């Protein structure tokens, strides 16, 4: 063999080897994202890696996945009803400070260990090690003492009465329960857990970062056993790719808020080859008007702007039914928010014009924009540039309000920038949505009444601001249910009627699934997984 | 020659320092507070107490100069810090995802080489022939279709309609085909045209004409005298693009759910996860500088006159 031939064969061999390595390298052929049809496994798509399965941490852990493995003491059910869960009952002392929970005695963790008051206390103590981080959840910063009274009794003492405690115990994180085997030696779970041991119906089975996660049924589950054996979560970051994978049949279910585009959802819906469903309202999309700004300080201007746009057409036109027009600043299916008496402000251009005239904003001859003392009625609205619905709504409002002589400038900003500007009171009108179930209404009134969120400044021009702020503080300390209901019935309509908070639409979750999927039902809790009784044929 | 190499390596340091300076300045000038961005992404209400705690934890309460110096010292010792979001060391996160990105980038590079060399060569020797028209068509498509759209089209036809390949993910050789084509097409478009021009120019060279007059067989002339001379400029171009290829996988990784580092970087941007962003930009700068240095050294090996001239060329 001469030199050149040898060289040639070496080059050939190296090329073949490198191509093979590239194609097969770094991978195992069995790990693909494509799925063989399997009746026992439900495959869903999710945009982000599920993160660490630790009940006491936040991002990047995904709420729905945490809720599959870990469970709360209290369950947030439809209509904001708070039902016993891992705690079968509770007792609240008259002063509203001591909470005594009687725990279920038939609950085991996925590793077979017992769920009792000792492990509940251990979990609470682990959370309290990072009190500041969790202090956004009102009752955490008020906990003075936790006690395991006996095997089935857990007691918690607060520094002051705080009625939302039971409701806050229903949230997905950080007050859910990790088994003994999951705790690191120093008891501090904030840096990680040893094993993902929970009491929930699912156990993390397989996990490949950024690729997929598989959950299997917890054999020791105390409640009704799930109908499918496994749930596979395929991580597909791009919304259009999720739709394509769904159309191909690789994915059985896509769900979430804005999980796919409105167009894609409607396109799939009209084919009638798949099932689609929408949740009950989970939160409200609002306009927040900054009453500190000269133009918006006058209530008549704020009201005129509300009369000046056709909400029904705006919401239905832009969201094609994925959101519903909202009459109230909080969805009516939350605690204390149904049957509230608010002034309805339906689309009425003439009324809007009259109100603006009365407020002194008149249209000068030959001009289109109203003026007062030589100043044009210019207002700026900021929205999250990444959210297409917000952008379309801002553009529609711009054209609607132009008809009543208002010059609306719209500014798309990045979400963190939007939050910052809201906080710094550097806005005229902001688009906002509240936390929803299970956080509201108490979280909503709490952030309106607290410095540093932007709301307190935004309602500056309300004549009853001082009393309203006091009421918002007091309502959280109420121990009497009737009094609390009465207070919310005062606070919430007052916030809305004075026009700084304008409800636009109720946000809903969407789900689209293959015909074989059965019993799909959204959880009332916005963050909870909807897999309770889901099945697949 | 070694002096030249040392000089070139030395010149990299100020460029890296400048890159870190620009990066730190951009973070500093951004109206968004990473601590706040972290909290809002985690659905935590940003109370003043938590904000202060997070800022101190992230080192954001220090002065600009301190932040800059700390970053330089850290990166110089290859300590990329800890991700704000996951709390894990950035280097671990990078190393976990880098192999997938390298696999995708190199597959695309190989595909680009194997397609553009024969296509460019055939297009060059038969001007206005079938292959020339084909290469022109590919060049138009490759240069004008945005990669995300091409990705969707490929998925739609080959995965959904024909059911031949997977929609996305990683695992088997079939998973790499569509993303590699998406990433390689703009390269094929570019290098086919480059090689075509190079072949046409070489064929006009006197030594090719001379070889013909000597009666050497056309296949030998094309193989030995034309192709060999025409390929090196293209290889240089490919080398220059290696860094670009590795950092250009971001969109393709997202469309094809490819678990590489580009996709992770996008998430880090949304989360304002500064250590990850810093680490990525630093590595990208290193890759760009490294690949350009590699090309310089290759040229040096081919043409030693560069070193003798004191390395003034390039």
Coordinates of N, CA, C and O in Angstrom, one line a residue, chain A residues 17-93:
Chain A
X17 N -15.9 7.5 11.3 CA -15.9 7.4 12.8 C -16.5 8.7 13.4 O -17.4 8.6 14.3
X18 N -16.1 9.8 12.8 CA -16.6 11.1 13.4 C -18.1 11.3 13.1 O -18.8 11.7 14.0
X19 N -18.5 10.9 11.9 CA -20.0 11.0 11.6 C -20.8 10.1 12.6 O -21.8 10.5 13.2
X20 N -20.3 8.9 12.7 CA -21.0 7.9 13.6 C -21.1 8.5 15.0 O -22.1 8.5 15.7
X21 N -20.0 9.0 15.5 CA -19.9 9.5 16.9 C -20.9 10.7 17.0 O -21.6 10.8 18.0
X22 N -20.9 11.6 16.0 CA -21.8 12.7 16.1 C -23.3 12.3 16.1 O -24.1 12.9 16.8
X23 N -23.6 11.4 15.2 CA -25.0 11.0 15.2 C -25.5 10.2 16.4 O -26.5 10.4 16.9
X24 N -24.6 9.3 16.8 CA -25.0 8.4 18.0 C -24.5 8.9 19.3 O -25.0 8.5 20.3
X25 N -23.5 9.8 19.2 CA -22.8 10.3 20.4 C -23.8 11.0 21.4 O -24.8 11.4 21.0
X26 N -23.3 11.1 22.6 CA -24.0 11.8 23.7 C -25.5 11.3 23.9 O -26.3 12.0 24.4
X27 N -25.8 10.1 23.4 CA -27.2 9.8 23.5 C -27.4 8.3 23.5 O -26.5 7.5 23.2
X28 N -28.6 8.0 24.0 CA -29.0 6.6 24.0 C -30.3 6.5 23.2 O -31.2 7.2 23.3
X29 N -30.2 5.6 22.2 CA -31.4 5.5 21.2 C -32.7 5.4 21.9 O -33.7 5.6 21.3
X30 N -32.8 4.9 23.1 CA -34.1 4.6 23.7 C -34.7 5.9 24.4 O -35.8 5.8 24.9
X31 N -33.9 7.0 24.3 CA -34.4 8.1 25.1 C -35.1 9.2 24.3 O -35.2 10.3 24.8
X32 N -35.5 8.9 23.1 CA -36.1 9.9 22.3 C -37.3 10.5 22.9 O -38.0 9.9 23.7
X33 N -37.7 11.7 22.3 CA -38.9 12.4 22.8 C -40.1 11.8 22.2 O -41.2 12.1 22.6
X34 N -39.9 11.1 21.1 CA -41.1 10.6 20.4 C -41.6 9.3 21.2 O -40.8 8.6 21.7
X35 N -42.9 9.2 21.3 CA -43.4 8.2 22.1 C -44.2 7.2 21.4 O -45.0 7.5 20.5
X36 N -44.0 6.0 21.8 CA -44.9 4.9 21.2 C -46.2 5.0 22.0 O -46.3 5.4 23.1
X37 N -47.3 4.7 21.2 CA -48.6 4.8 21.8 C -48.7 3.8 23.0 O -48.4 2.6 22.8
X38 N -49.0 4.3 24.1 CA -49.1 3.4 25.3 C -50.3 3.8 26.1 O -50.4 5.0 26.5
X39 N -51.2 2.9 26.3 CA -52.5 3.2 27.0 C -52.2 3.7 28.4 O -53.1 4.3 29.0
X40 N -51.2 3.2 29.0 CA -50.9 3.4 30.4 C -50.2 4.8 30.7 O -50.2 5.2 31.8
X41 N -49.7 5.3 29.6 CA -48.9 6.6 29.8 C -49.5 7.7 29.1 O -49.9 7.6 27.9
X42 N -49.7 8.8 29.9 CA -50.2 10.0 29.3 C -49.0 11.0 29.1 O -48.3 11.2 30.0
X43 N -48.9 11.4 27.8 CA -47.7 12.3 27.6 C -48.2 13.8 27.4 O -49.1 14.0 26.6
X44 N -47.6 14.6 28.1 CA -48.0 16.1 28.0 C -46.8 16.9 27.6 O -45.6 16.4 27.8
X45 N -47.0 18.0 27.1 CA -45.9 18.9 26.7 C -45.8 20.1 27.7 O -46.9 20.6 28.1
X46 N -44.6 20.5 28.0 CA -44.5 21.6 29.0 C -43.3 22.4 28.5 O -42.3 21.9 28.0
X47 N -43.4 23.8 28.6 CA -42.3 24.6 28.0 C -40.9 24.5 28.7 O -39.9 24.8 28.1
X48 N -40.9 24.2 30.0 CA -39.7 24.3 30.7 C -39.4 23.0 31.5 O -40.3 22.3 31.8
X49 N -38.1 22.9 31.8 CA -37.7 21.7 32.6 C -38.5 21.8 33.9 O -38.7 22.9 34.4
X50 N -38.9 20.6 34.5 CA -39.7 20.7 35.7 C -38.9 21.1 36.9 O -39.5 21.5 37.9
X51 N -37.5 21.2 36.8 CA -36.7 21.6 37.9 C -36.6 20.6 39.0 O -37.1 19.5 38.9
X52 N -36.1 21.1 40.1 CA -35.9 20.3 41.3 C -37.2 19.9 42.0 O -38.1 20.8 42.1
X53 N -37.5 18.6 42.3 CA -38.7 18.3 43.0 C -38.5 18.4 44.5 O -38.3 17.5 45.2
X54 N -38.6 19.7 44.9 CA -38.4 20.0 46.3 C -39.6 20.9 46.7 O -39.9 21.9 46.0
X55 N -40.4 20.5 47.7 CA -41.6 21.3 48.0 C -41.4 22.7 48.5 O -42.3 23.5 48.6
X56 N -40.1 23.0 49.0 CA -39.9 24.2 49.7 C -39.1 25.3 48.8 O -38.6 26.3 49.4
X57 N -39.0 25.1 47.5 CA -38.3 26.1 46.7 C -39.2 26.6 45.6 O -40.2 26.0 45.3
X58 N -38.7 27.7 44.9 CA -39.5 28.3 43.9 C -38.8 27.9 42.5 O -38.4 26.8 42.3
X59 N -38.7 28.9 41.6 CA -38.1 28.7 40.3 C -36.7 28.1 40.4 O -36.0 28.4 41.4
X60 N -36.3 27.2 39.5 CA -37.0 26.8 38.3 C -38.0 25.7 38.5 O -38.5 25.1 37.5
X61 N -38.3 25.2 39.7 CA -39.2 24.1 39.9 C -40.6 24.5 39.4 O -41.0 25.7 39.7
X62 N -41.2 23.7 38.7 CA -42.5 24.0 38.1 C -43.7 23.6 39.1 O -43.7 22.4 39.6
X63 N -44.6 24.5 39.3 CA -45.6 24.3 40.2 C -46.5 23.1 40.0 O -46.8 22.3 40.9
X64 N -46.8 22.8 38.7 CA -47.7 21.7 38.5 C -47.1 20.4 38.9 O -47.7 19.5 39.4
X65 N -45.7 20.3 38.7 CA -45.0 19.1 39.0 C -44.8 18.9 40.5 O -45.0 17.8 41.0
X66 N -44.6 20.0 41.2 CA -44.4 20.0 42.6 C -45.8 19.5 43.2 O -45.8 18.7 44.2
X67 N -46.9 20.0 42.6 CA -48.2 19.6 43.2 C -48.5 18.1 42.9 O -49.5 17.6 43.5
X68 N -47.8 17.5 42.0 CA -48.1 16.1 41.7 C -47.5 15.2 42.8 O -48.0 14.1 43.1
X69 N -46.4 15.7 43.4 CA -45.7 14.9 44.3 C -46.0 15.2 45.8 O -46.0 14.4 46.7
X70 N -46.2 16.5 46.0 CA -46.4 17.0 47.4 C -47.8 17.5 47.6 O -48.4 18.2 46.7
X71 N -48.3 17.3 48.8 CA -49.7 17.7 49.1 C -49.8 18.7 50.3 O -49.0 18.7 51.2
X72 N -51.0 19.4 50.3 CA -51.2 20.4 51.4 C -52.0 19.9 52.5 O -52.7 18.9 52.4
X73 N -52.1 20.7 53.6 CA -53.0 20.3 54.7 C -54.4 20.6 54.3 O -55.4 19.9 54.7
X74 N -54.6 21.7 53.5 CA -55.9 22.2 53.1 C -56.0 22.2 51.6 O -55.1 22.6 50.9
X75 N -57.2 21.8 51.1 CA -57.4 21.8 49.6 C -58.3 23.0 49.2 O -59.3 23.3 49.8
X76 N -57.9 23.7 48.2 CA -58.6 24.8 47.6 C -59.6 24.2 46.5 O -59.1 23.8 45.5
X77 N -60.8 24.2 46.8 CA -61.8 23.6 45.9 C -62.6 24.7 45.1 O -62.4 25.9 45.3
X78 N -63.4 24.3 44.2 CA -64.2 25.2 43.4 C -64.9 26.3 44.2 O -65.4 26.0 45.3
X79 N -65.0 27.5 43.7 CA -65.7 28.5 44.4 C -64.9 29.1 45.6 O -65.4 29.8 46.4
X80 N -63.6 28.6 45.7 CA -62.8 29.1 46.8 C -63.1 28.4 48.1 O -62.7 28.9 49.2
X81 N -63.8 27.3 48.0 CA -64.1 26.5 49.3 C -62.8 25.8 49.8 O -62.1 25.3 49.0
X82 N -62.6 25.9 51.1 CA -61.4 25.4 51.6 C -61.8 24.0 52.3 O -62.5 24.0 53.3
X83 N -61.2 22.9 51.8 CA -61.6 21.6 52.3 C -60.5 20.9 53.0 O -59.3 21.1 52.7
X84 N -60.8 20.0 53.9 CA -59.8 19.3 54.6 C -59.0 18.4 53.6 O -59.6 17.9 52.6
X85 N -57.7 18.2 53.8 CA -56.9 17.4 52.9 C -56.0 16.5 53.8 O -56.5 15.5 54.4
X86 N -54.8 16.9 53.9 CA -53.9 16.1 54.9 C -54.3 16.3 56.3 O -54.1 15.5 57.2
X87 N -54.9 17.5 56.5 CA -55.5 17.8 57.9 C -57.0 17.5 57.7 O -57.7 18.0 56.8
X88 N -57.5 16.6 58.6 CA -59.0 16.2 58.4 C -59.9 17.3 59.1 O -61.1 17.3 58.7
X89 N -59.3 18.0 60.0 CA -60.1 19.2 60.5 C -59.1 20.1 61.2 O -58.0 19.8 61.4
X90 N -59.7 21.3 61.5 CA -58.8 22.3 62.2 C -59.7 23.1 63.2 O -60.9 23.3 62.9
X91 N -59.0 23.7 64.1 CA -59.7 24.6 65.1 C -58.9 25.9 65.2 O -57.7 25.8 65.3
X92 N -59.7 27.0 65.2 CA -59.0 28.3 65.3 C -59.4 28.9 66.6 O -60.6 29.0 66.9
X93 N -58.4 29.3 67.4 CA -58.8 29.9 68.7 C -59.6 31.2 68.5 O -59.5 31.8 67.4

